mmCIF file of C-alpha atoms and ligand atoms in Angstrom:
data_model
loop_
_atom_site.group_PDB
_atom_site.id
_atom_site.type_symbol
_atom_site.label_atom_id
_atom_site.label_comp_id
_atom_site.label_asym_id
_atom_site.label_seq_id
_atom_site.Cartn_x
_atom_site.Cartn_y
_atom_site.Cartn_z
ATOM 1 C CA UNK P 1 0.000 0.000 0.000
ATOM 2 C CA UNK P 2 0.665 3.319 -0.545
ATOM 3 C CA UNK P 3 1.340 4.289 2.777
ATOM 4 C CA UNK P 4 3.685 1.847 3.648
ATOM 5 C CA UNK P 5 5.577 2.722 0.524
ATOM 6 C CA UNK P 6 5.851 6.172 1.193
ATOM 7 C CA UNK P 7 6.982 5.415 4.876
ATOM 8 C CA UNK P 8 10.023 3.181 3.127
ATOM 9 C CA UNK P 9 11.133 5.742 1.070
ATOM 10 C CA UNK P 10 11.243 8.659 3.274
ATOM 11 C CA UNK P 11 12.815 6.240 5.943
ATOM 12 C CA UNK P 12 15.789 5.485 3.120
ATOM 13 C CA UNK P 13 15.969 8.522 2.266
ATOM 14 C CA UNK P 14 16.162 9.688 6.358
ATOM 15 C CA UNK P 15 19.117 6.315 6.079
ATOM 16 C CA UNK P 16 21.004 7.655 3.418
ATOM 17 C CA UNK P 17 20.836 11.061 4.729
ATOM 18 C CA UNK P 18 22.623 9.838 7.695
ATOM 19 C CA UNK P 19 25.204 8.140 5.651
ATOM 20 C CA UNK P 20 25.903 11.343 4.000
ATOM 21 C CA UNK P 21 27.191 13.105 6.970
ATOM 22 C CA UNK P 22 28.167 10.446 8.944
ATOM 23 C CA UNK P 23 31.496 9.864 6.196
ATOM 24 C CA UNK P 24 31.204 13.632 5.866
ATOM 25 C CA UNK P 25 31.810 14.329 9.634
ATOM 26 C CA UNK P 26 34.265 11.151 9.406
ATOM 27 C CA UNK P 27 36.214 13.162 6.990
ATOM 28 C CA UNK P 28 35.583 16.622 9.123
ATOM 29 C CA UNK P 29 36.700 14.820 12.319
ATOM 30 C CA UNK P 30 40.385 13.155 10.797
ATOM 31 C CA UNK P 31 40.578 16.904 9.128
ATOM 32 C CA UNK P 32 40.447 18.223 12.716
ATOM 33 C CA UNK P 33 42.727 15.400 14.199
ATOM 34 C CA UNK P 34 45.160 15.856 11.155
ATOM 35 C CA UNK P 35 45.275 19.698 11.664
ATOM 36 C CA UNK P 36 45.961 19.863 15.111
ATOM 37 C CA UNK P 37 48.698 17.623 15.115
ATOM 38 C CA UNK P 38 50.229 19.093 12.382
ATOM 39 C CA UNK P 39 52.617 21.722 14.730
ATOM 40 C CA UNK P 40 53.133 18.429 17.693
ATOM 41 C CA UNK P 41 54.383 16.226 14.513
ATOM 42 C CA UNK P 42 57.191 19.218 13.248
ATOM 43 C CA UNK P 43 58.409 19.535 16.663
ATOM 44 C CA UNK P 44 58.600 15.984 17.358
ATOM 45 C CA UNK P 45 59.808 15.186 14.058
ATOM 46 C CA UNK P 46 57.408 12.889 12.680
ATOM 47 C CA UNK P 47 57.740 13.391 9.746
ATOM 48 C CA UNK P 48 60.277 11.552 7.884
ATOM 49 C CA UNK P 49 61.106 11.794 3.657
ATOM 50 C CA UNK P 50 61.487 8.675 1.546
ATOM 51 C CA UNK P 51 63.859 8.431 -1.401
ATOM 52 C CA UNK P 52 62.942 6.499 -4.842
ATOM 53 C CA UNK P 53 65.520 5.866 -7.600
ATOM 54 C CA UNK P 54 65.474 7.771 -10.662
ATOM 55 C CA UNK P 55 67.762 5.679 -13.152
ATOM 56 C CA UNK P 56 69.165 5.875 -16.911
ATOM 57 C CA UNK P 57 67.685 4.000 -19.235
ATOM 58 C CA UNK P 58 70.845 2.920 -21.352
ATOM 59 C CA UNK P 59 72.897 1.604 -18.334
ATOM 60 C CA UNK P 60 70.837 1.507 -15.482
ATOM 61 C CA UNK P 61 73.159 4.075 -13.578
ATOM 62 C CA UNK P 62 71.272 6.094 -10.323
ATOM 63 C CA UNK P 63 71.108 9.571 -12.020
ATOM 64 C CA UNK P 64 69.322 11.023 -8.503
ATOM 65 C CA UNK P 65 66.118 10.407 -6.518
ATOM 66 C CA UNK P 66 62.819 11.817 -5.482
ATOM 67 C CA UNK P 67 62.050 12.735 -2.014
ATOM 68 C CA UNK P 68 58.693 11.332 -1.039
ATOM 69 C CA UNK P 69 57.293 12.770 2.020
ATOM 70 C CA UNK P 70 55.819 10.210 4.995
ATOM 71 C CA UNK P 71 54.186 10.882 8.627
ATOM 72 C CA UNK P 72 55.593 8.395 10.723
ATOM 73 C CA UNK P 73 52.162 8.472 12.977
ATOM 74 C CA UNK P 74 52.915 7.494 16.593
ATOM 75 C CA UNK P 75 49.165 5.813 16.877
ATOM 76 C CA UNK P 76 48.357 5.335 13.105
ATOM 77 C CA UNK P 77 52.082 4.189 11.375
ATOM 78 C CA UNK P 78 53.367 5.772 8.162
ATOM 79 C CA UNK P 79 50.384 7.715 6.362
ATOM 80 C CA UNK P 80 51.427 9.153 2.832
ATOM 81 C CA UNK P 81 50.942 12.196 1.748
ATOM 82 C CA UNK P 82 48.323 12.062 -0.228
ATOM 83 C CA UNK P 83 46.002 12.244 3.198
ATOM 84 C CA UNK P 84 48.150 14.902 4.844
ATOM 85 C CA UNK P 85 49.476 17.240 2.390
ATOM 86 C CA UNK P 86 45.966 18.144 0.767
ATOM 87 C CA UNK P 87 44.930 19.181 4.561
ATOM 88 C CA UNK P 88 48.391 21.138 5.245
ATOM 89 C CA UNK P 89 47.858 23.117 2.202
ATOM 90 C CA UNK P 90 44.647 23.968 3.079
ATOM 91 C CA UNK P 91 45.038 24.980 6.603
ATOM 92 C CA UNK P 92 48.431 26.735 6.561
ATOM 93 C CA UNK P 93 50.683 24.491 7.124
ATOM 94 C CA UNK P 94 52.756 23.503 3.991
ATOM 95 C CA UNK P 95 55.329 26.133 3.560
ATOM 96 C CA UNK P 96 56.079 24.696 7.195
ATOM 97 C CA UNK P 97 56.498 21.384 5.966
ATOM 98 C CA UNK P 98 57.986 22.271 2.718
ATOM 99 C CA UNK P 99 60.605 24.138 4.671
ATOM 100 C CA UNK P 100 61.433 21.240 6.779
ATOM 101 C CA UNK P 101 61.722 18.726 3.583
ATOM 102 C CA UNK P 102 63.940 21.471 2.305
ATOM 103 C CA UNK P 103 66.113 21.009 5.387
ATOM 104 C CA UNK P 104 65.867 17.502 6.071
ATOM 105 C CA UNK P 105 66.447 16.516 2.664
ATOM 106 C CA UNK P 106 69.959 19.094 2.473
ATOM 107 C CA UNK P 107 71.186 17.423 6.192
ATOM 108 C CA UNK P 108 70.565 14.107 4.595
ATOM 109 C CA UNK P 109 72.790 14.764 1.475
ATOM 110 C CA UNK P 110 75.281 16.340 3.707
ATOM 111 C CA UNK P 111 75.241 13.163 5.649
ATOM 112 C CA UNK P 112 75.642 11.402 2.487
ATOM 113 C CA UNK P 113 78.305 13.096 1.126
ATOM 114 C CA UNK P 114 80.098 12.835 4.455
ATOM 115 C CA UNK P 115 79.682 9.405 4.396
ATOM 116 C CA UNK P 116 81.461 9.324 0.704
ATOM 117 C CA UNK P 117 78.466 8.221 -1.049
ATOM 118 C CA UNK P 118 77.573 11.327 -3.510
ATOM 119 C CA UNK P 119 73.798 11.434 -4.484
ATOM 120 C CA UNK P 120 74.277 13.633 -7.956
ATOM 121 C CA UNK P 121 70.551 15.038 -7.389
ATOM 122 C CA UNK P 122 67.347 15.090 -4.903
ATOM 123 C CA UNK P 123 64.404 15.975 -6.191
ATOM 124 C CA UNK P 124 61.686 17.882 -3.946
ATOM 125 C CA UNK P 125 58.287 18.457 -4.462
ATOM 126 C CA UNK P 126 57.069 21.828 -3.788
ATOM 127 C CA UNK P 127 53.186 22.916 -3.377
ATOM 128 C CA UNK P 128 51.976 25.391 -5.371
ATOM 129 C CA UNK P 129 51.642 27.427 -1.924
ATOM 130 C CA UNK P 130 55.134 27.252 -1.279
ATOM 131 C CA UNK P 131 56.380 28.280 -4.485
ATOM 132 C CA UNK P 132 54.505 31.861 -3.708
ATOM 133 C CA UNK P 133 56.243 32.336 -0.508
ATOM 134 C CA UNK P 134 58.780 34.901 -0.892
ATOM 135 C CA UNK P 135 61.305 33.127 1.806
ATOM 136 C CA UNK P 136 61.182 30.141 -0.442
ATOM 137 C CA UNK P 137 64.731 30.996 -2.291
ATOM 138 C CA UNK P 138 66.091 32.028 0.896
ATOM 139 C CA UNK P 139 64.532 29.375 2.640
ATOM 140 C CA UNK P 140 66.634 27.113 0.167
ATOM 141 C CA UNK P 141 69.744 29.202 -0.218
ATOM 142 C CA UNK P 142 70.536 28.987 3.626
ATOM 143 C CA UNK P 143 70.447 25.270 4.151
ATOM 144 C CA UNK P 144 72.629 25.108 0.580
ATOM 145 C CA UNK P 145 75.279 27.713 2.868
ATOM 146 C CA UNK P 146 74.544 25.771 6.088
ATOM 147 C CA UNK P 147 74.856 22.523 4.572
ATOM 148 C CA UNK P 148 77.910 23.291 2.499
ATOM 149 C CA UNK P 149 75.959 22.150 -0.744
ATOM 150 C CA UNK P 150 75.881 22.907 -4.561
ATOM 151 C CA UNK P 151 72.466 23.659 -5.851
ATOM 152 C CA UNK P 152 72.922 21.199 -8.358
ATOM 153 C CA UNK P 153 72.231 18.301 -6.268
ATOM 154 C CA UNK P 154 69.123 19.773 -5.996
ATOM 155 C CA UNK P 155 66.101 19.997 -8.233
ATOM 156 C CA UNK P 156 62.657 21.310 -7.763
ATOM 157 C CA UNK P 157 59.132 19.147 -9.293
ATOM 158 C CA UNK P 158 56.358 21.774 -9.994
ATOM 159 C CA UNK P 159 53.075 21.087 -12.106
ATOM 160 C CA UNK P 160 51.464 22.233 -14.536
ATOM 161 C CA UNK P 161 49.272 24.188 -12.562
ATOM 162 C CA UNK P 162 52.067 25.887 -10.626
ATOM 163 C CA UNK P 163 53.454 26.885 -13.763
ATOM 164 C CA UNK P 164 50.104 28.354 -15.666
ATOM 165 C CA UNK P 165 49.218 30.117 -11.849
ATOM 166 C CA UNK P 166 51.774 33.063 -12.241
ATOM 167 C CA UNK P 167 53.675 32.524 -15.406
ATOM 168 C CA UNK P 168 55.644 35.695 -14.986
ATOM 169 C CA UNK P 169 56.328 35.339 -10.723
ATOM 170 C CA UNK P 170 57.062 31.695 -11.578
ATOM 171 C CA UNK P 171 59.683 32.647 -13.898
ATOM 172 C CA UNK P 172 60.431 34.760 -12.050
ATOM 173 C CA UNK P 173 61.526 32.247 -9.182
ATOM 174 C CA UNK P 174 62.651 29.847 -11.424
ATOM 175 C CA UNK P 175 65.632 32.002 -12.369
ATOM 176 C CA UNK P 176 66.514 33.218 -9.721
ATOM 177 C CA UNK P 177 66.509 28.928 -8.240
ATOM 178 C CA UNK P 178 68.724 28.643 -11.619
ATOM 179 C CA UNK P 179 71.021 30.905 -10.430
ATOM 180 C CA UNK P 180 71.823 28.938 -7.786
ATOM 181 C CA UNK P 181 72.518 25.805 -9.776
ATOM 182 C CA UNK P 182 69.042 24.386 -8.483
ATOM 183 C CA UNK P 183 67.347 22.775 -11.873
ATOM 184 C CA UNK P 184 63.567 22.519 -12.373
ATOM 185 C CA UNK P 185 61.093 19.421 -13.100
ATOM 186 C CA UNK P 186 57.946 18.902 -14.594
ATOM 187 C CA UNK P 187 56.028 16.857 -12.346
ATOM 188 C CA UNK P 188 53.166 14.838 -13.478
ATOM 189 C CA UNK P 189 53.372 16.073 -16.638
ATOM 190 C CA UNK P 190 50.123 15.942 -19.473
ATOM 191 C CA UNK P 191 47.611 16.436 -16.870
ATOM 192 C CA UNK P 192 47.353 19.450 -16.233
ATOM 193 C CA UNK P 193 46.981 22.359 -18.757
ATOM 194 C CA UNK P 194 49.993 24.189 -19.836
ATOM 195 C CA UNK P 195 50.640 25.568 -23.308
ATOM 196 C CA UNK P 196 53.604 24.496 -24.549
ATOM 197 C CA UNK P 197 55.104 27.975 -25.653
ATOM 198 C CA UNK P 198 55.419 28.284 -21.814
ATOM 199 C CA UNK P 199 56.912 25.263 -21.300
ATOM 200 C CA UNK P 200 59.384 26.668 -24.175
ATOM 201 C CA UNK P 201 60.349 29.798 -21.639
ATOM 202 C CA UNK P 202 60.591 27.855 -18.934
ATOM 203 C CA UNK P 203 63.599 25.666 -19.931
ATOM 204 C CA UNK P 204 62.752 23.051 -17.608
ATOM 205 C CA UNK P 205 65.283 20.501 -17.403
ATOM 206 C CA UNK P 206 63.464 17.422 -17.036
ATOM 207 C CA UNK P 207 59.654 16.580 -17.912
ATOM 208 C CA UNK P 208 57.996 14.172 -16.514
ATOM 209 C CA UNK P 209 55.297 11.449 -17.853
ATOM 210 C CA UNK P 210 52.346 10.765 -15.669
ATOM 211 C CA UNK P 211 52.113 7.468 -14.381
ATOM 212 C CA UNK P 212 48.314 7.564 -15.722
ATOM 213 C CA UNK P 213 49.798 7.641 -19.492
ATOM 214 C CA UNK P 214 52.596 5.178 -18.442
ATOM 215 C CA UNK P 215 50.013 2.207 -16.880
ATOM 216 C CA UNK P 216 48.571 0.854 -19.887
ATOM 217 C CA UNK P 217 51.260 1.512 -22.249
ATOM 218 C CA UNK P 218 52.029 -0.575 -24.518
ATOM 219 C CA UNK P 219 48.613 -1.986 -24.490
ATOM 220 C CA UNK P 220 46.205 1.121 -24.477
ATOM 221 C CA UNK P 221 46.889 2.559 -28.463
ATOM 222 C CA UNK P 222 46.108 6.182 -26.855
ATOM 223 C CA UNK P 223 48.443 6.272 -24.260
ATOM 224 C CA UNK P 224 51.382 4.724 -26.505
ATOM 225 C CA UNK P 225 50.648 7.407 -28.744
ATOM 226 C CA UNK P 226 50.725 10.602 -25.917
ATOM 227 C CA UNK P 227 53.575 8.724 -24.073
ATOM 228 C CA UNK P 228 55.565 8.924 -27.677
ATOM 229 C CA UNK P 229 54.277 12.364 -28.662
ATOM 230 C CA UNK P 230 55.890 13.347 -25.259
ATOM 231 C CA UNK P 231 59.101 12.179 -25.646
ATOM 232 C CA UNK P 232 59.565 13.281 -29.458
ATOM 233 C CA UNK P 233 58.336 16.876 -27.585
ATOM 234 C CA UNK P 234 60.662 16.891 -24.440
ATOM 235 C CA UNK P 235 63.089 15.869 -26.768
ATOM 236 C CA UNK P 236 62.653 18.631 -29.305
ATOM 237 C CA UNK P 237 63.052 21.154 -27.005
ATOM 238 C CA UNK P 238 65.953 19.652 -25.476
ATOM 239 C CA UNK P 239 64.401 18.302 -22.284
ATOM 240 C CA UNK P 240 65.409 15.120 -19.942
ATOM 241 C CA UNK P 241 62.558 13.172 -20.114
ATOM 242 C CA UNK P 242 61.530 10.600 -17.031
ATOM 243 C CA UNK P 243 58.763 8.481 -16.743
ATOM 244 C CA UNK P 244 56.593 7.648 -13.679
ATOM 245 C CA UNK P 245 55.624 4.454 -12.280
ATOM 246 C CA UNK P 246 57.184 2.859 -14.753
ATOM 247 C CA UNK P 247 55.709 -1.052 -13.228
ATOM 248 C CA UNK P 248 56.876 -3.780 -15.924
ATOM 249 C CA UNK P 249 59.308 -4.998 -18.293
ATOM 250 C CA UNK P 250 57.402 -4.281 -21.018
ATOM 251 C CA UNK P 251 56.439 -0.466 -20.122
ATOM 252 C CA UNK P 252 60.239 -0.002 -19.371
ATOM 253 C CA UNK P 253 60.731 -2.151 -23.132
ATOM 254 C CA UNK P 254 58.172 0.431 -25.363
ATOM 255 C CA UNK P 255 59.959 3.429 -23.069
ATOM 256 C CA UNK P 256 63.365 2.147 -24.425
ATOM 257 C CA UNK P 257 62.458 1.654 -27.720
ATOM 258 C CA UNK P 258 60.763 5.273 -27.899
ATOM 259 C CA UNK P 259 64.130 6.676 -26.726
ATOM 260 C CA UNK P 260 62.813 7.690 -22.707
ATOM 261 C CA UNK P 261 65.811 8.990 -21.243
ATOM 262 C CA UNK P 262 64.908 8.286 -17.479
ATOM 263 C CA UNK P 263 62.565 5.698 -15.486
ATOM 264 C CA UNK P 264 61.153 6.143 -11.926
ATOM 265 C CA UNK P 265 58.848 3.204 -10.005
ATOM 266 C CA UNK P 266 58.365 0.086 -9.040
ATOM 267 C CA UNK P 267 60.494 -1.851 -11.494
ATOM 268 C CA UNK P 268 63.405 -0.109 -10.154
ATOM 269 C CA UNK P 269 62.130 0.518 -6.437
ATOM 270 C CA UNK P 270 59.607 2.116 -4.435
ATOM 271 C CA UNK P 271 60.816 4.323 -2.266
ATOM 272 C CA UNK P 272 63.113 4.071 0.341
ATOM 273 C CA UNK P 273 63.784 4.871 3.857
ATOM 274 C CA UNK P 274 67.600 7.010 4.269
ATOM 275 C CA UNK P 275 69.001 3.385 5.334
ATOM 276 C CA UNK P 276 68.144 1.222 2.739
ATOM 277 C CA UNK P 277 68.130 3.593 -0.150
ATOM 278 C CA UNK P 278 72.200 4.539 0.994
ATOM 279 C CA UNK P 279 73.032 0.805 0.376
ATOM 280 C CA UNK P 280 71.932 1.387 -3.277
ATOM 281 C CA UNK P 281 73.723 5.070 -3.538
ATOM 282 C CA UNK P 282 77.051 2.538 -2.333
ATOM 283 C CA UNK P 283 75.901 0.569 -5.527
ATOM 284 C CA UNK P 284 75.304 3.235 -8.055
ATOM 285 C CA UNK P 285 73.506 1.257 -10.201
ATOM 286 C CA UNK P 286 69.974 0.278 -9.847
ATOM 287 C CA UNK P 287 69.342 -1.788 -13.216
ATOM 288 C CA UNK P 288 66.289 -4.165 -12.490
ATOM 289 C CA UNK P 289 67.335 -7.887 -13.240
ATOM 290 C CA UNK P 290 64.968 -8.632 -15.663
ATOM 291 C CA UNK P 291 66.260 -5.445 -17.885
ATOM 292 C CA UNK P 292 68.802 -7.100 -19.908
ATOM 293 C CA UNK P 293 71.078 -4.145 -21.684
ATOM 294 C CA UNK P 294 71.303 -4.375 -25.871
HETATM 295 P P1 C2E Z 1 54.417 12.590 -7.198
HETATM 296 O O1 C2E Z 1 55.350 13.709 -6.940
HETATM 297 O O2 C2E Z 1 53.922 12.438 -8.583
HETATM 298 O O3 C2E Z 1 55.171 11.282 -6.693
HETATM 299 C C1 C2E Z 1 55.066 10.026 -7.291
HETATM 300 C C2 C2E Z 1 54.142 9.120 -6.519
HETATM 301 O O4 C2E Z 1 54.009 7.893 -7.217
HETATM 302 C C3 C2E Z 1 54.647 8.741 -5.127
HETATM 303 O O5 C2E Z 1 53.499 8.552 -4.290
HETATM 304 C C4 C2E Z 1 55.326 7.401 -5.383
HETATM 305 O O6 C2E Z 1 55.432 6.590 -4.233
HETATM 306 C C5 C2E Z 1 54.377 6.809 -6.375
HETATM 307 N N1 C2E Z 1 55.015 5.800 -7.228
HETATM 308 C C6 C2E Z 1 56.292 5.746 -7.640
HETATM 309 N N2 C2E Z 1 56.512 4.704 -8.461
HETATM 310 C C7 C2E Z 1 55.332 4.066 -8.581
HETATM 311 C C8 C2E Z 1 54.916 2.891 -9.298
HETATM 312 O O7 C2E Z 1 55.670 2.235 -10.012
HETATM 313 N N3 C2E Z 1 53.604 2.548 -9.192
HETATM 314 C C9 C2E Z 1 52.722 3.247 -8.430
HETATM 315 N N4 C2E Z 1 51.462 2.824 -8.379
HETATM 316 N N5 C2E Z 1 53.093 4.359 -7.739
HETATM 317 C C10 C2E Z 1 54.376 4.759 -7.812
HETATM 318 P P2 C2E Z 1 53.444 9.186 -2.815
HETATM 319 O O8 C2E Z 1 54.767 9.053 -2.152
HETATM 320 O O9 C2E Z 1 52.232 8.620 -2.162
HETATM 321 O O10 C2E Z 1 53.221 10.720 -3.115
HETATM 322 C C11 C2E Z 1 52.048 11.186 -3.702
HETATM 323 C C12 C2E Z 1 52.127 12.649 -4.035
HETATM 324 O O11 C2E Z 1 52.245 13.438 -2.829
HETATM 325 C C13 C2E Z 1 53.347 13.034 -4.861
HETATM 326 O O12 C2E Z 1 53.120 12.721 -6.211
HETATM 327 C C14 C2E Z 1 53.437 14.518 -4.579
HETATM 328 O O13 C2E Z 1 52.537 15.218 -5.398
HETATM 329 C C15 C2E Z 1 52.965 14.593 -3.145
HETATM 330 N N6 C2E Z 1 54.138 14.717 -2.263
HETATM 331 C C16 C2E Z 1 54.983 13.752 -1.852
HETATM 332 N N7 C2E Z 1 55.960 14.257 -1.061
HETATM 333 C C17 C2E Z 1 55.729 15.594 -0.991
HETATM 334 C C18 C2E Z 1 56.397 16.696 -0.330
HETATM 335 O O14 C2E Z 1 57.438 16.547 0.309
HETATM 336 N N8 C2E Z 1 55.832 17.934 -0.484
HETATM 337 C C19 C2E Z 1 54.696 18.139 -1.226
HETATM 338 N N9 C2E Z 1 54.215 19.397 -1.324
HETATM 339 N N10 C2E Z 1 54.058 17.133 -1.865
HETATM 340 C C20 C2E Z 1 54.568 15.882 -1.745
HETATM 341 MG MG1 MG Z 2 56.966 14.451 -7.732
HETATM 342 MG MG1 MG Z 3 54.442 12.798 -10.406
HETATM 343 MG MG1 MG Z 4 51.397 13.097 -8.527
#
């Protein structure tokens, strides 16, 4: 009956109602929890950066790394930073945190180099946020000084969107970085929107391929076709060009082939804590078994 019927529905709806806001006060609640343990983790140094191979493609031969930010969560273990970073840009707290990965990661290479194992270049992600903060080249020139660093073993990842924000300011930036020897990445490159005469002016030094293009290659026709268009591209305008979460021998065999220069992911190695990844920097070379050289 009709009644009855009606009753169902509304209840449902009433159900799904409560559903709604029960994930969305879930998501509210670890928001809340994240952000005001945010300033506890810095001073306790919770936070700890992770360090992935970046490798040649002809020889194998560890060209540099990426640091990966973790939070080493005293209740909740290692949470990446895809559920941190989001909430620390929007509450005010990633320049802080990009300022400490700027540290950390320069007292590590010191550490490294003092230990006779040279890392030829660590690449840091930067938020978009940070990259507007006028410290920022300060920020990065000090720990260079205090360190006792060249800015050439470091280089900075921006996106697309960073780029296309403030073409002028972020050239502006990236100069003056140049100057200092630091060189510039593409980060996640072909998703974002960026015209490509800017890319021109901006002389980055490497691009690199999204893993989303790199997946289904050499299966998925499309993404062959964009993963080759980029590397003819990068190439052309006399770019390094790396790709992402590169997973398989045959990805890292259709990369080849297209002439890739440089392969991050899995294949090679996820990232690292310092300890383990320093037994491969006493290596040097990183060439995954399977990867037999022509
Ligand atoms: P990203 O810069 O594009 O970093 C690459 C991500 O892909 C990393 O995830 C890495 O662990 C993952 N990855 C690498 N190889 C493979 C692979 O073969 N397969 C798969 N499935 N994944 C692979 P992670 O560490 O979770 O970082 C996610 C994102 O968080 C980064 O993307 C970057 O945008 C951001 N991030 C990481 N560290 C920092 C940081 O220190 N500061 C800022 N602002 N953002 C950071
Ligand atoms: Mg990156
Ligand atoms: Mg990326
Ligand atoms: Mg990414």
């Amino acid at each position: 009956n009709a009644d009855a019927a009606m009753y169902a529905a509304k209840s449902a709806g009433r159900n799904n109602y409560k559903f709604y806001t029960a994930d969305l006060n879930v998501r509210a609640s670890e928001v809340l929890a994240i952000e005001s343990q945010f300033r506890g983790a810095l001073e306790r140094n919770e936070f700890v950066l992770h360090y992935q191979p970046q490798v040649d493609m002809t020889d194998g031969r560890l060209l540099g790394a990426e640091a990966l930010i973790r939070w080493n969560h005293p209740e909740q273990g290692l949470i990446g930073p895809l559920r941190f970073i989001p909430v620390a840009e929007e509450r005010g707290f990633i320049v802080a945190i990009g300022n400490w990965v700027i540290r950390e990661a320069c007292r590590q290479l010191a550490e490294w180099k003092a230990a006779g194992c040279i890392l030829p270049k660590l690449a840091l992600n930067l938020s978009a946020l940070q990259f507007r903060d006028p410290e920022l080249l300060s920020v990065i020139e000090g720990q260079l000084v205090a360190y006792d660093l060249d800015g050439a073993c470091l280089e900075i990842e921006l996106t697309e969107s960073v780029l296309m924000d403030d073409v002028e300011g972020t050239l502006q930036a990236v100069e003056a970085l140049r100057a200092l020897g630091v060189s510039l990445a593409i980060d996640d490159f072909g998703t974002g929107y960026s015209s490509l005469s800017y890319l021109k002016r901006f002389k980055a030094d490497t691009l690199k391929i999204d893993r989303s293009f790199v997946r289904d290659i050499p299966q998925d026709l499309d993404d062959s076709a964009i993963t080759r268009a980029i590397i003819a591209m990068a190439k052309t305008l006399n770019m390094q060009v790396l790709a992402e979460g590169v997973e398989t021998a045959q990805q890292w065999r259709f990369l080849a082939d297209e002439g890739c220069d440089q392969v991050q992911g899995y294949l090679v190695s996820p990232p690292l804590p310092a300890e383990r990844f320093e037994a491969v920097l006493r290596d040097g070379a990183m060439l995954p078994s399977e990867m037999a050289l022509p």
